[in-house]
Short mmCIF file of C-alpha atoms in Angstrom, two decimals:
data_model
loop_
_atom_site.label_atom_id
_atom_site.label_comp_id
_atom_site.label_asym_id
_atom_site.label_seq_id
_atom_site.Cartn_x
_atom_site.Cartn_y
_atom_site.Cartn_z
CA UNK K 2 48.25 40.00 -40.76
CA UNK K 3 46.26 38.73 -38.33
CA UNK K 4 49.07 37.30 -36.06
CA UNK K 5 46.94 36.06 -33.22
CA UNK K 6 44.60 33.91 -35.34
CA UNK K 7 45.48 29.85 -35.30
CA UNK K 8 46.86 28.98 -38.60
CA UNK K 9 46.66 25.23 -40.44
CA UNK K 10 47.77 24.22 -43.92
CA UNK K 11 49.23 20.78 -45.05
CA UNK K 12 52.92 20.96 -45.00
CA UNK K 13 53.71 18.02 -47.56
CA UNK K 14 53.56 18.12 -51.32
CA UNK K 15 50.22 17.22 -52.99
CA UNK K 16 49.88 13.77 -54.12
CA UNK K 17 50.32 10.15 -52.75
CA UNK K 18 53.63 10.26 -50.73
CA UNK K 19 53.80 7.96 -47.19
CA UNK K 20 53.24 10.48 -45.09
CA UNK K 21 51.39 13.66 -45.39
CA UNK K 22 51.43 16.23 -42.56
CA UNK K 23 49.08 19.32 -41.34
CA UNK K 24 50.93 21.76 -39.32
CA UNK K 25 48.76 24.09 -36.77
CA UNK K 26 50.14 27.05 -35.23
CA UNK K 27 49.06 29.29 -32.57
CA UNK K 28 46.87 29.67 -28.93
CA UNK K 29 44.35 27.34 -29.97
CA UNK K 30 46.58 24.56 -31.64
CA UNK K 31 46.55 22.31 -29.00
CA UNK K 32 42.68 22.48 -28.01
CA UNK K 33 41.78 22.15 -31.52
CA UNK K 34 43.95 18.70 -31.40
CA UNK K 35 42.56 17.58 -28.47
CA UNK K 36 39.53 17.76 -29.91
CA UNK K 37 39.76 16.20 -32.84
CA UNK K 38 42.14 13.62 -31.76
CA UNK K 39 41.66 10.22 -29.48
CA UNK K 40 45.22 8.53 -28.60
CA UNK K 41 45.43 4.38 -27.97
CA UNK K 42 46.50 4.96 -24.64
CA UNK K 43 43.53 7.48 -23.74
CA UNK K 44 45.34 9.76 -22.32
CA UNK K 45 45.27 13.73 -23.59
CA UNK K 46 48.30 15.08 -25.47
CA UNK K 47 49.10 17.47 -22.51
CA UNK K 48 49.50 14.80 -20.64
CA UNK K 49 52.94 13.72 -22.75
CA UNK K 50 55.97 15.44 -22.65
CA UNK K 51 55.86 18.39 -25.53
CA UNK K 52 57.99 16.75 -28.72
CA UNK K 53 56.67 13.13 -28.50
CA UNK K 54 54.95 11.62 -31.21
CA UNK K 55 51.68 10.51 -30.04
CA UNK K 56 50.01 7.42 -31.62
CA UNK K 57 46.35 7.54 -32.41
CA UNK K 58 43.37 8.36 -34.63
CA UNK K 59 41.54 11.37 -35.34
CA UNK K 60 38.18 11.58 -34.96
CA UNK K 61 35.11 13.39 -36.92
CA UNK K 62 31.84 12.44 -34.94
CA UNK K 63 33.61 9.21 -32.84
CA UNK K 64 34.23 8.19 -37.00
CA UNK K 65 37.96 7.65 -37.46
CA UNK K 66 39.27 10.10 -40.39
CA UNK K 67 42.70 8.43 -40.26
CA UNK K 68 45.35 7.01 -38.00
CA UNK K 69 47.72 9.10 -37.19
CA UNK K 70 50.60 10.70 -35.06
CA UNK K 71 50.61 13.64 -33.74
CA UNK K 72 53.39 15.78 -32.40
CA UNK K 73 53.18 18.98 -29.79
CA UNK K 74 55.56 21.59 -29.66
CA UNK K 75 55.29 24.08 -26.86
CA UNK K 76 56.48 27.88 -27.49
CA UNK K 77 58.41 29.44 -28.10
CA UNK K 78 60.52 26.61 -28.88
CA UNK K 79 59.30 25.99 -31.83
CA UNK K 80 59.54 27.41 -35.88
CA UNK K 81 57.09 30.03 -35.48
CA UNK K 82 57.97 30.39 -31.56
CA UNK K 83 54.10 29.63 -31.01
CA UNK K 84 52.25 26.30 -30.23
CA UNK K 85 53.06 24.37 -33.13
CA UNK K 86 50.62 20.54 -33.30
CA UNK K 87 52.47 18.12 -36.80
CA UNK K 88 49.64 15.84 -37.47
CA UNK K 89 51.32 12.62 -39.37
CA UNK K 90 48.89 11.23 -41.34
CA UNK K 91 48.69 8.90 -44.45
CA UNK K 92 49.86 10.56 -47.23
CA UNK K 93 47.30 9.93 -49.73
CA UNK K 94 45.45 13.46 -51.45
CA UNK K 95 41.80 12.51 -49.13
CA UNK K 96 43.72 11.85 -45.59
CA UNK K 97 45.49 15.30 -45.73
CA UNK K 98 42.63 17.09 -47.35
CA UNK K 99 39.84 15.49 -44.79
CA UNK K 100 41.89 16.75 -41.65
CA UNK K 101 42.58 19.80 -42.60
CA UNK K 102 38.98 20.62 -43.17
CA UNK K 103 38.06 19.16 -40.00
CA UNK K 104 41.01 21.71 -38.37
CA UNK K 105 39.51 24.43 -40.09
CA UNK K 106 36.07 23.45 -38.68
CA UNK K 107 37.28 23.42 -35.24
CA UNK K 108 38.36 27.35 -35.46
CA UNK K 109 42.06 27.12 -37.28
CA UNK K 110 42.40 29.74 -40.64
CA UNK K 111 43.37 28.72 -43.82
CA UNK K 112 47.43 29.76 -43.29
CA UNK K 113 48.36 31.74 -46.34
CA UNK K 114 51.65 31.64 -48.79
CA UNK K 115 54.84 31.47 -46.61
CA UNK K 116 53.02 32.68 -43.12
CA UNK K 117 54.46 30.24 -40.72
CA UNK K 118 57.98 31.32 -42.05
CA UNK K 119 56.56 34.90 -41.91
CA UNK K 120 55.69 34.24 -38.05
CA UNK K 121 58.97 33.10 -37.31
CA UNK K 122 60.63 36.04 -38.52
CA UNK K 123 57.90 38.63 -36.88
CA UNK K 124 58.38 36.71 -33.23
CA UNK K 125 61.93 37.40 -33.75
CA UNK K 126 63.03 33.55 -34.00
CA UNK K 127 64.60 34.66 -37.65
CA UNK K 128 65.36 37.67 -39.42
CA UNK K 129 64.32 38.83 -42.50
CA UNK K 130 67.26 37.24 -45.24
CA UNK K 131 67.18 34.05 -43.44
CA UNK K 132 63.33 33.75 -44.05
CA UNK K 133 64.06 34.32 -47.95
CA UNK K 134 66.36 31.95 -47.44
CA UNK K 135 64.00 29.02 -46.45
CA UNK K 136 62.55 29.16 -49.96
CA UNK K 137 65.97 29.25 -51.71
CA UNK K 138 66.86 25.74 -49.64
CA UNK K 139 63.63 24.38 -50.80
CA UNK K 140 64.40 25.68 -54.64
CA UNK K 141 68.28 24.90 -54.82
CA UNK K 142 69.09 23.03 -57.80
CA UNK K 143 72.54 22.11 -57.33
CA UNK K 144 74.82 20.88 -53.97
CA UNK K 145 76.78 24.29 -54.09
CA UNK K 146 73.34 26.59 -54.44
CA UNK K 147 71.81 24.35 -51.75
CA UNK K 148 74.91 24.78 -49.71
CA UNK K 149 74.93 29.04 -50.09
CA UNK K 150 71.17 28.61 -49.03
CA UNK K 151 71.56 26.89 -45.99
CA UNK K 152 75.01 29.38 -44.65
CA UNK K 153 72.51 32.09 -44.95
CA UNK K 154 69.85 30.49 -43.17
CA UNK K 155 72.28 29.43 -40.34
CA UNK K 156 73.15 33.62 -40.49
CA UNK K 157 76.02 34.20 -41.94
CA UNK K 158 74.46 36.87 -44.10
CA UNK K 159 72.50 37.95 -41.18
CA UNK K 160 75.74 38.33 -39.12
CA UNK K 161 77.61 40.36 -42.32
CA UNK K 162 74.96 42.92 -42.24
CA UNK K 163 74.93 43.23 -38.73
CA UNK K 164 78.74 44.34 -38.69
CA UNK K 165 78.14 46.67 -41.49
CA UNK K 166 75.41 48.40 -39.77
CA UNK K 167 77.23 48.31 -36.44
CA UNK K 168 80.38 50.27 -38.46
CA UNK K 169 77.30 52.77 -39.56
CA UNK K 170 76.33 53.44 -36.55
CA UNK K 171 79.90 53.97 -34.61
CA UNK K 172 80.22 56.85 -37.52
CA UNK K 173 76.57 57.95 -36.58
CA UNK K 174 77.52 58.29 -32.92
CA UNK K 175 80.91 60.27 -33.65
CA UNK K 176 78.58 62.89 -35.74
CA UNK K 177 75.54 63.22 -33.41
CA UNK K 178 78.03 63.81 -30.40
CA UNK K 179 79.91 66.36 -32.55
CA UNK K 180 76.51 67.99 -33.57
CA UNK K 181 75.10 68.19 -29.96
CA UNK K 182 77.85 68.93 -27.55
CA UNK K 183 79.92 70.89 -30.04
CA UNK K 184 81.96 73.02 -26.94
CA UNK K 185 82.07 69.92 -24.75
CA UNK K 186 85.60 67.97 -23.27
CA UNK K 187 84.22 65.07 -25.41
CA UNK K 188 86.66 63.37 -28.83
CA UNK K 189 85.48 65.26 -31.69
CA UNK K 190 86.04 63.11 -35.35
CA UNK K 191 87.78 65.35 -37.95
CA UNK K 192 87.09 65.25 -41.37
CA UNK K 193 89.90 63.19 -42.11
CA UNK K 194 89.08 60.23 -39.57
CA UNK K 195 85.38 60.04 -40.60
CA UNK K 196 86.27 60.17 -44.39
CA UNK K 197 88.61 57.14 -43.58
CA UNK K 198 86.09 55.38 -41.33
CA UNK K 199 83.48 56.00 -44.64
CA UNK K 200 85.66 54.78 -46.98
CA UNK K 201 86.35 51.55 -44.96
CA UNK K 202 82.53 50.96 -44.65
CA UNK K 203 81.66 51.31 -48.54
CA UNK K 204 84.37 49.12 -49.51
CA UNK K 205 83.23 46.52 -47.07
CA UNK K 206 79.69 46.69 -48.43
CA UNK K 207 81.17 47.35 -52.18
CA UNK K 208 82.67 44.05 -51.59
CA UNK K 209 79.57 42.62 -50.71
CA UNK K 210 77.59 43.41 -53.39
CA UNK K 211 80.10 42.47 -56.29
CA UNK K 212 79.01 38.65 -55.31
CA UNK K 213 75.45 39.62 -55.91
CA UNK K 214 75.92 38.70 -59.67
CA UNK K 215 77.39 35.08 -58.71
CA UNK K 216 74.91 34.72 -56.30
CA UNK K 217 71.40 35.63 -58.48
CA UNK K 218 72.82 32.76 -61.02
CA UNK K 219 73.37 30.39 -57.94
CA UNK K 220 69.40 30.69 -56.49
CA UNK K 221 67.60 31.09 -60.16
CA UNK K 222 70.32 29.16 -62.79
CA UNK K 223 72.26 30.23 -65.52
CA UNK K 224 69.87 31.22 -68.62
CA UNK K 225 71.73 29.74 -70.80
CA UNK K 226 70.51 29.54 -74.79
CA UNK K 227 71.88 27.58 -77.75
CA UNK K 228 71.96 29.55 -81.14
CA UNK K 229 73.11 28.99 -84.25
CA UNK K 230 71.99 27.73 -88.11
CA UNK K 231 70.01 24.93 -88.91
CA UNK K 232 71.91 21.36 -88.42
CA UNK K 233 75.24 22.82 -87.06
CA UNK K 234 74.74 20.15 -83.94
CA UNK K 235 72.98 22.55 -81.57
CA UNK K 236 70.80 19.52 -80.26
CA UNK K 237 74.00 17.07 -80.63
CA UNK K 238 75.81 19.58 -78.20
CA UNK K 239 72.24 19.82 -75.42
CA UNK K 240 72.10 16.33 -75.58
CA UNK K 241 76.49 16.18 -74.59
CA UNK K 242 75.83 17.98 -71.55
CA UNK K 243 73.08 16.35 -70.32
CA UNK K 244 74.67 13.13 -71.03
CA UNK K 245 71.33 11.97 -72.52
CA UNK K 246 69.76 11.81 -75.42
CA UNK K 247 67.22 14.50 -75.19
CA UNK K 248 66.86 16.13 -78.25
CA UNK K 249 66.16 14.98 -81.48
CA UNK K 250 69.17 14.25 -83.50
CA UNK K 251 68.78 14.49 -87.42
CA UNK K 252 70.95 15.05 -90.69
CA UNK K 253 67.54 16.95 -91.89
CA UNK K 254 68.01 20.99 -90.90
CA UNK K 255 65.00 22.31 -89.02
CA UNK K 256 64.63 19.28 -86.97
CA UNK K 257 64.22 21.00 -83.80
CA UNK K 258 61.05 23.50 -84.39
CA UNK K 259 60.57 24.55 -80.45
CA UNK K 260 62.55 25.44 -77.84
CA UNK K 261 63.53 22.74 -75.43
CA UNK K 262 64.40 23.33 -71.89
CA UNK K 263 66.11 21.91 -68.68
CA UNK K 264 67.89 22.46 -66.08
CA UNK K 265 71.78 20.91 -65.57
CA UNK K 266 74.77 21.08 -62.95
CA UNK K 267 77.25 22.19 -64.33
CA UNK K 268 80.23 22.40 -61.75
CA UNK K 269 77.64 23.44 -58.90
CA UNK K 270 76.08 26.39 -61.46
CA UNK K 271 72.47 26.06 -61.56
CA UNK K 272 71.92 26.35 -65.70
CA UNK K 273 68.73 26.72 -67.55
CA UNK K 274 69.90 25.49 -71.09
CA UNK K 275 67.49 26.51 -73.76
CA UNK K 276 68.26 24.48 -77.32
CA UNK K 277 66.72 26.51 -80.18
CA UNK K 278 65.10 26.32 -83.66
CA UNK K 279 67.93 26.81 -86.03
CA UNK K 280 67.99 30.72 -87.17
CA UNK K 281 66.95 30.70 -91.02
CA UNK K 282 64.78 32.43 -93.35
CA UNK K 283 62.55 30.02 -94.23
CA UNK K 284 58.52 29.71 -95.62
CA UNK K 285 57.57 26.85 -93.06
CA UNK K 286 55.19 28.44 -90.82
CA UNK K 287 55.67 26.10 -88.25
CA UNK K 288 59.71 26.67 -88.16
CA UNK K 289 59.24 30.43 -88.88
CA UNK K 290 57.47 30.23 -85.39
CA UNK K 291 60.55 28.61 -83.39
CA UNK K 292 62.99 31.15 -85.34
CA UNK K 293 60.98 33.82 -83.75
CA UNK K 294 61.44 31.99 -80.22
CA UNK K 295 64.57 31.76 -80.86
CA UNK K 296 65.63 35.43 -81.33
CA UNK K 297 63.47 36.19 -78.79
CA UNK K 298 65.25 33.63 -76.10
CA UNK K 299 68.16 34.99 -77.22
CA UNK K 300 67.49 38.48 -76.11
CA UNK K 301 66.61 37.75 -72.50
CA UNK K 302 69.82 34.75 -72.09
CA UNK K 303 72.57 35.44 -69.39
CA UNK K 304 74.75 33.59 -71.97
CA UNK K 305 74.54 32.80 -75.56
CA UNK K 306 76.52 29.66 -76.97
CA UNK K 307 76.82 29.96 -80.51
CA UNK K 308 77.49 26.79 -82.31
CA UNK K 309 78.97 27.02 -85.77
CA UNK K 310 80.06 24.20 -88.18
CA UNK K 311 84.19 23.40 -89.01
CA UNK K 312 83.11 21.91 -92.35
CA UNK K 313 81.14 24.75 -93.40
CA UNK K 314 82.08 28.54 -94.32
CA UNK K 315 81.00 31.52 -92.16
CA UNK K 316 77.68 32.42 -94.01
CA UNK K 317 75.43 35.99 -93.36
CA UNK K 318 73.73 34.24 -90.58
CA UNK K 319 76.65 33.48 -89.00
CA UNK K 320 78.22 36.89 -89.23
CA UNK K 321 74.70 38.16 -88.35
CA UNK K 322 74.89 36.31 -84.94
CA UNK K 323 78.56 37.33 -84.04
CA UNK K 324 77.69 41.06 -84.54
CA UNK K 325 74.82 40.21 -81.69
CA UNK K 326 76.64 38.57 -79.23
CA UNK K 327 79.84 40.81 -79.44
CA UNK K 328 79.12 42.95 -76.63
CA UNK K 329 77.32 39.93 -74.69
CA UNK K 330 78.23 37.00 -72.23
CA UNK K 331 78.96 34.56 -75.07
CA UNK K 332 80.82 31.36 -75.85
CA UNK K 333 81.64 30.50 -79.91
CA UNK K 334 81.64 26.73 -80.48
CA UNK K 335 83.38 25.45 -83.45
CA UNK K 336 81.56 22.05 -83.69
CA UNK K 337 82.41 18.90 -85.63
CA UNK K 338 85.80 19.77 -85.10
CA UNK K 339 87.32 16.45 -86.06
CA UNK K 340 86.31 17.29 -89.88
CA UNK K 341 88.16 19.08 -92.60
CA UNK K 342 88.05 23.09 -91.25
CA UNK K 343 86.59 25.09 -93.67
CA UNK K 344 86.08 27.89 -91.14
CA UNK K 345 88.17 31.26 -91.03
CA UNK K 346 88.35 31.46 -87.21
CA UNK K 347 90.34 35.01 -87.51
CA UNK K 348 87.09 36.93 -88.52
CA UNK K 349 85.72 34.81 -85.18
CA UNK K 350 88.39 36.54 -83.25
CA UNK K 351 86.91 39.67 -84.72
CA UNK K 352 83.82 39.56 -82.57
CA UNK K 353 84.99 37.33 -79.51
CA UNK K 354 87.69 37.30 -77.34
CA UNK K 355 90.34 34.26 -78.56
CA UNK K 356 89.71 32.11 -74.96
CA UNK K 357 85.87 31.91 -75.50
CA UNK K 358 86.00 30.31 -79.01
CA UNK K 359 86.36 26.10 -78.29
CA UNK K 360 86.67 23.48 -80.26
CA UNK K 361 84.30 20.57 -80.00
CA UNK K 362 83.01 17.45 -81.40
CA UNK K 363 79.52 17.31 -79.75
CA UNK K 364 78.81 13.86 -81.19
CA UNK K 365 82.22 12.44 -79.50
CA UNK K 366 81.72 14.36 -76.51
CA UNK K 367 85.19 16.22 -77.33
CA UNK K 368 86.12 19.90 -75.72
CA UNK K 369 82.60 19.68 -73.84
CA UNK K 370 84.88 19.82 -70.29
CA UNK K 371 86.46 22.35 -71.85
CA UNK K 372 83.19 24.58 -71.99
CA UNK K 373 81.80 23.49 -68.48
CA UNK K 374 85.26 25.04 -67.26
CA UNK K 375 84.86 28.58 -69.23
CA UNK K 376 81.27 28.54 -68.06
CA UNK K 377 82.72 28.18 -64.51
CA UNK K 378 85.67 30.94 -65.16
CA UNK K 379 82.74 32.99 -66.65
CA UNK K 380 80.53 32.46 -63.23
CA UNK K 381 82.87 32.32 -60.69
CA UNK K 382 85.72 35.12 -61.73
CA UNK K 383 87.97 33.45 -60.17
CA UNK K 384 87.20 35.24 -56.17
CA UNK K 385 83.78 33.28 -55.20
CA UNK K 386 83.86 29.59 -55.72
CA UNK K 387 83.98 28.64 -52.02
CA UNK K 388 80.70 27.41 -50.65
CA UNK K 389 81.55 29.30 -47.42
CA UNK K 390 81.70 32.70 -49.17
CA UNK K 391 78.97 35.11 -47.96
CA UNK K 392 76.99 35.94 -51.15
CA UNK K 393 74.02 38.41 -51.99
CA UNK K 394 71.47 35.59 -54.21
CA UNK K 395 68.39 37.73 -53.68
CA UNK K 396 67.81 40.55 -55.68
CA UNK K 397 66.01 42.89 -53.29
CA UNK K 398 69.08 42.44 -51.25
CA UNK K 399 70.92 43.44 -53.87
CA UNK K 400 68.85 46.66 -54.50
CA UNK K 401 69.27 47.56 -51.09
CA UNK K 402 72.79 47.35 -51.02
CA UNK K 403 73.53 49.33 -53.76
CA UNK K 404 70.75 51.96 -52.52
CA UNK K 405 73.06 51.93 -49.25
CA UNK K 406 76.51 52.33 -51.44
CA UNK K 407 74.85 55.46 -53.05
CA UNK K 408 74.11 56.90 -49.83
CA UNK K 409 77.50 56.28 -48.59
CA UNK K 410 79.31 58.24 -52.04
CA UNK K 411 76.67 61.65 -51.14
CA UNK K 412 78.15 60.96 -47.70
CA UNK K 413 81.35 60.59 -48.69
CA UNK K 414 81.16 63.59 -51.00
CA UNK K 415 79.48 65.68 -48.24
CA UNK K 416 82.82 64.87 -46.11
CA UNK K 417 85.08 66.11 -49.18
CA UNK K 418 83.21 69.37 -49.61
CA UNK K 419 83.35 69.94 -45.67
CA UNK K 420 79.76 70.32 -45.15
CA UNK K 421 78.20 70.58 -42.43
CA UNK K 422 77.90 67.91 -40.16
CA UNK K 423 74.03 67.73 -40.06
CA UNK K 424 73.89 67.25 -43.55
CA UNK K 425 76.35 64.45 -43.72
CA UNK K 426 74.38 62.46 -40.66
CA UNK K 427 71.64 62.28 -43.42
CA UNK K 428 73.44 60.44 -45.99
CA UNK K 429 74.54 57.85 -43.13
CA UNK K 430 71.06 57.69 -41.73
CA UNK K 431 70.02 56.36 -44.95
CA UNK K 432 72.89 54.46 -45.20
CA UNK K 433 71.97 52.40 -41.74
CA UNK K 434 68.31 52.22 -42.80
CA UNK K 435 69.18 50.59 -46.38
CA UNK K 436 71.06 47.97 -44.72
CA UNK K 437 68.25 47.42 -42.32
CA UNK K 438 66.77 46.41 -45.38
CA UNK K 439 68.33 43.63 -46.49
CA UNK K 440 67.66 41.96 -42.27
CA UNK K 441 64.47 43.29 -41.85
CA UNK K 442 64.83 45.74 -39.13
CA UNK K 443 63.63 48.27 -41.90
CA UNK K 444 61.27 47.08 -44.14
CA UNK K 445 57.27 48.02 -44.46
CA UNK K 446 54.42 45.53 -43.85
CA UNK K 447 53.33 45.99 -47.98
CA UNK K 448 57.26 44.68 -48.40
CA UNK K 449 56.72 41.55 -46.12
CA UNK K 450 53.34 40.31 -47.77
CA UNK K 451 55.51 40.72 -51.26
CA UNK K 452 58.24 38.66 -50.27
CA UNK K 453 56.27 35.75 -48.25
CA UNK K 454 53.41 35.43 -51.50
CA UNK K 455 56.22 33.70 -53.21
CA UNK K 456 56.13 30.83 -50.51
CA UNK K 457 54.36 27.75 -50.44
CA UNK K 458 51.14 27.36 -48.48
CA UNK K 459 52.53 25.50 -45.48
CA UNK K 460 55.74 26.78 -45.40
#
């Protein structure tokens, strides 16, 4: 990382908008502005106060690229805490495209994936989970995902960690002083009191990381995929819950050949619904292909809604698919509910606990709230359905956390066993760097270019 260089990059999306803008930051942002750019009054941008918007063109030879306004933002009060210049030009593909190759001209580099967030959080403006959580504000696909985003980017994760690590290091500070002033007039911890203060700290990060399950389904959706035979109103029951007619509807079985997907809000949960080829033997090539997708969509899914027909007897397939999803996050739907049962739900009961199986007429939109409130129960458990609940979305987090929590049982074992104390400061050394982790006040420069390649170029 070459954090001295002056970085540019167009900050809008590509294509015709009303505005597009190209953000410059560092030393030479503001001489590579005045440069390039000629305001109606004549007078130079450091002649305005810093944060007015500046009307005028820019300029490639006295030619006029574009009219434009341009904003300076003096550091450090800025995003990346460095001279920042917003160029607000047309937004049309050539307007964008033309001034930032005349920045780049004038001595600016190329800014790669994420690196003006990645500034901010190496000149200390933001810390390393509110950075990640830029990209999941930009990503959020529902109010209450959007919502979780922005508390952690306003720190409330930030602020969690940093009272977990604090409790680390008060149990650090009790050991070191008992390790190096062992016949000093100083409080010495016993066994029992740092056992106690131990067991305090894992459940408070225990607790933590139990929402990381919640949270992972809140930033990437719910992968979600609809199973079942051929014509049992698998597309009928996609189209009910997006309230649109987006599948194919026929009486004919095999109708749907691919997989279709999209996303839906489903009482704030982020799902990725996947409606599948009905699962059949059958000699059509092309349908043998979407059974294949199928089984293999059904594999990877978070949760598997099986639909099965009232008017029709459990057949092999559908005993074949209960025996798969018995020991998986699954929902049994009995559709076309409003016909003559033919179905023996008891051997469903076999498989699938009794509050998961729903009736449901997918056609009449009947029992459909019914499933968007077990898919809720399922998600939420009941303990994490507040927006203002702290929540681990991010899996690296995650992984640090429970890296932390195994430290903290060695630790905790250590203190059972009465070793010494040495060897327990160890275990809560690692503990306080694993949690460092998850902020960034531990993490390796190979670990930063991972997480900020997933960006966008101007972000």
């Amino acid at each position: 990382m070459y954090i001295d260089d002056t970085i540019a990059a167009i900050a809008t999306a590509p294509g015709e908008g009303g505005i597009g803008i190209v953000r410059i930051s560092g030393k030479q942002s503001l001489d590579i502005a005045e440069d390039i750019f000629k305001s109606v009054s004549g007078k130079k941008i450091k002649e305005y106060n810093p944060r007015t918007l500046i009307y005028g063109n820019i300029l490639e030879d006295d030619k006029i690229v574009d009219e434009v306004l341009v904003a300076y933002m003096k550091a450090p009060y800025t995003y990346t805490k460095e001279d920042v210049i917003e160029i607000n030009c047309h937004g049309g593909f050539l307007s964008v495209k033309k001034i930032l190759e005349l920045v780049l001209k004038k001595g600016a580099r190329l800014a790669e994936p994420g690196e003006f967030t990645k500034r901010a959080f190496l000149n200390g403006r933001i810390d390393l989970s509110q950075a990640e959580a830029v990209i999941d504000v930009i990503r959020a696909k529902t109010d209450l995902s959007y919502d979780i985003a922005q508390n952690q980017l306003e720190g409330s994760l930030s602020s969690q960690i940093k009272k977990l690590r604090d409790k680390a290091t008060e149990i650090l500070a009790h050991i070191e002083v008992s390790i190096d002033f062992p016949d000093e007039d100083v409080e010495h911890i016993t066994y029992e009191t740092l056992y106690n203060k131990s067991q305090e700290l894992k459940n408070d990060i225990v607790k933590l990381y139990e929402t990381a399950e919640t949270g992972k389904i809140m930033r990437d959706g719910l992968k979600t995929v609809i199973v079942g035979k051929p014509n049992v109103g698998k597309s009928s029951l996609l189209n009910a819950i997006l309230k649109e007619s987006r599948a194919i509807v026929t009486d004919i079985p095999g109708t749907t050949r691919d997989v279709i997907e999209e996303f839906v809000n489903i009482k704030g949960i982020p799902l990725k619904i996947i409606d599948t080829a009905g699962i059949r033997e059958t000699d059509d090539i092309v349908e043998k292909i979407g059974v294949e997708k199928s089984k293999e969509f059904f594999e990877k899914a978070d949760l598997v809604i099986l639909v099965l027909d009232a008017s029709r007897e459990l057949s092999e397939e559908d005993i074949d698919i209960l025996q798969k999803i018995k020991d998986r996050q699954a929902i049994v739907l009995i559709n076309k509910s409003d016909l003559p049962s033919k179905l023996d739900e008891e051997i469903i009961k076999e498989y699938i606990d009794e509050h998961r199986i729903i009736k449901i007429s997918a056609i009449q939109r009947i029992g459909i709230e019914k499933l968007e409130d077990e898919i809720a129960n399922m998600v939420y458990k009941g303990d994490v359905s507040q927006k203002n609940t702290v929540m681990i979305t991010n899996i690296r987090h995650k992984n640090a956390l429970k890296k932390a929590i195994d430290s903290i049982n060695d630790g905790i074992k250590a203190i059972k066993e009465n070793m010494p104390l040495d060897f327990i400061e160890v275990d809560f050394k690692d503990v306080w760097t694993y949690l460092g982790e998850v902020s960034g006040d531990t993490v390796s420069e190979d670990l930063l270019d991972t997480i900020f390649r997933d960006f966008c170029i101007g972000k």
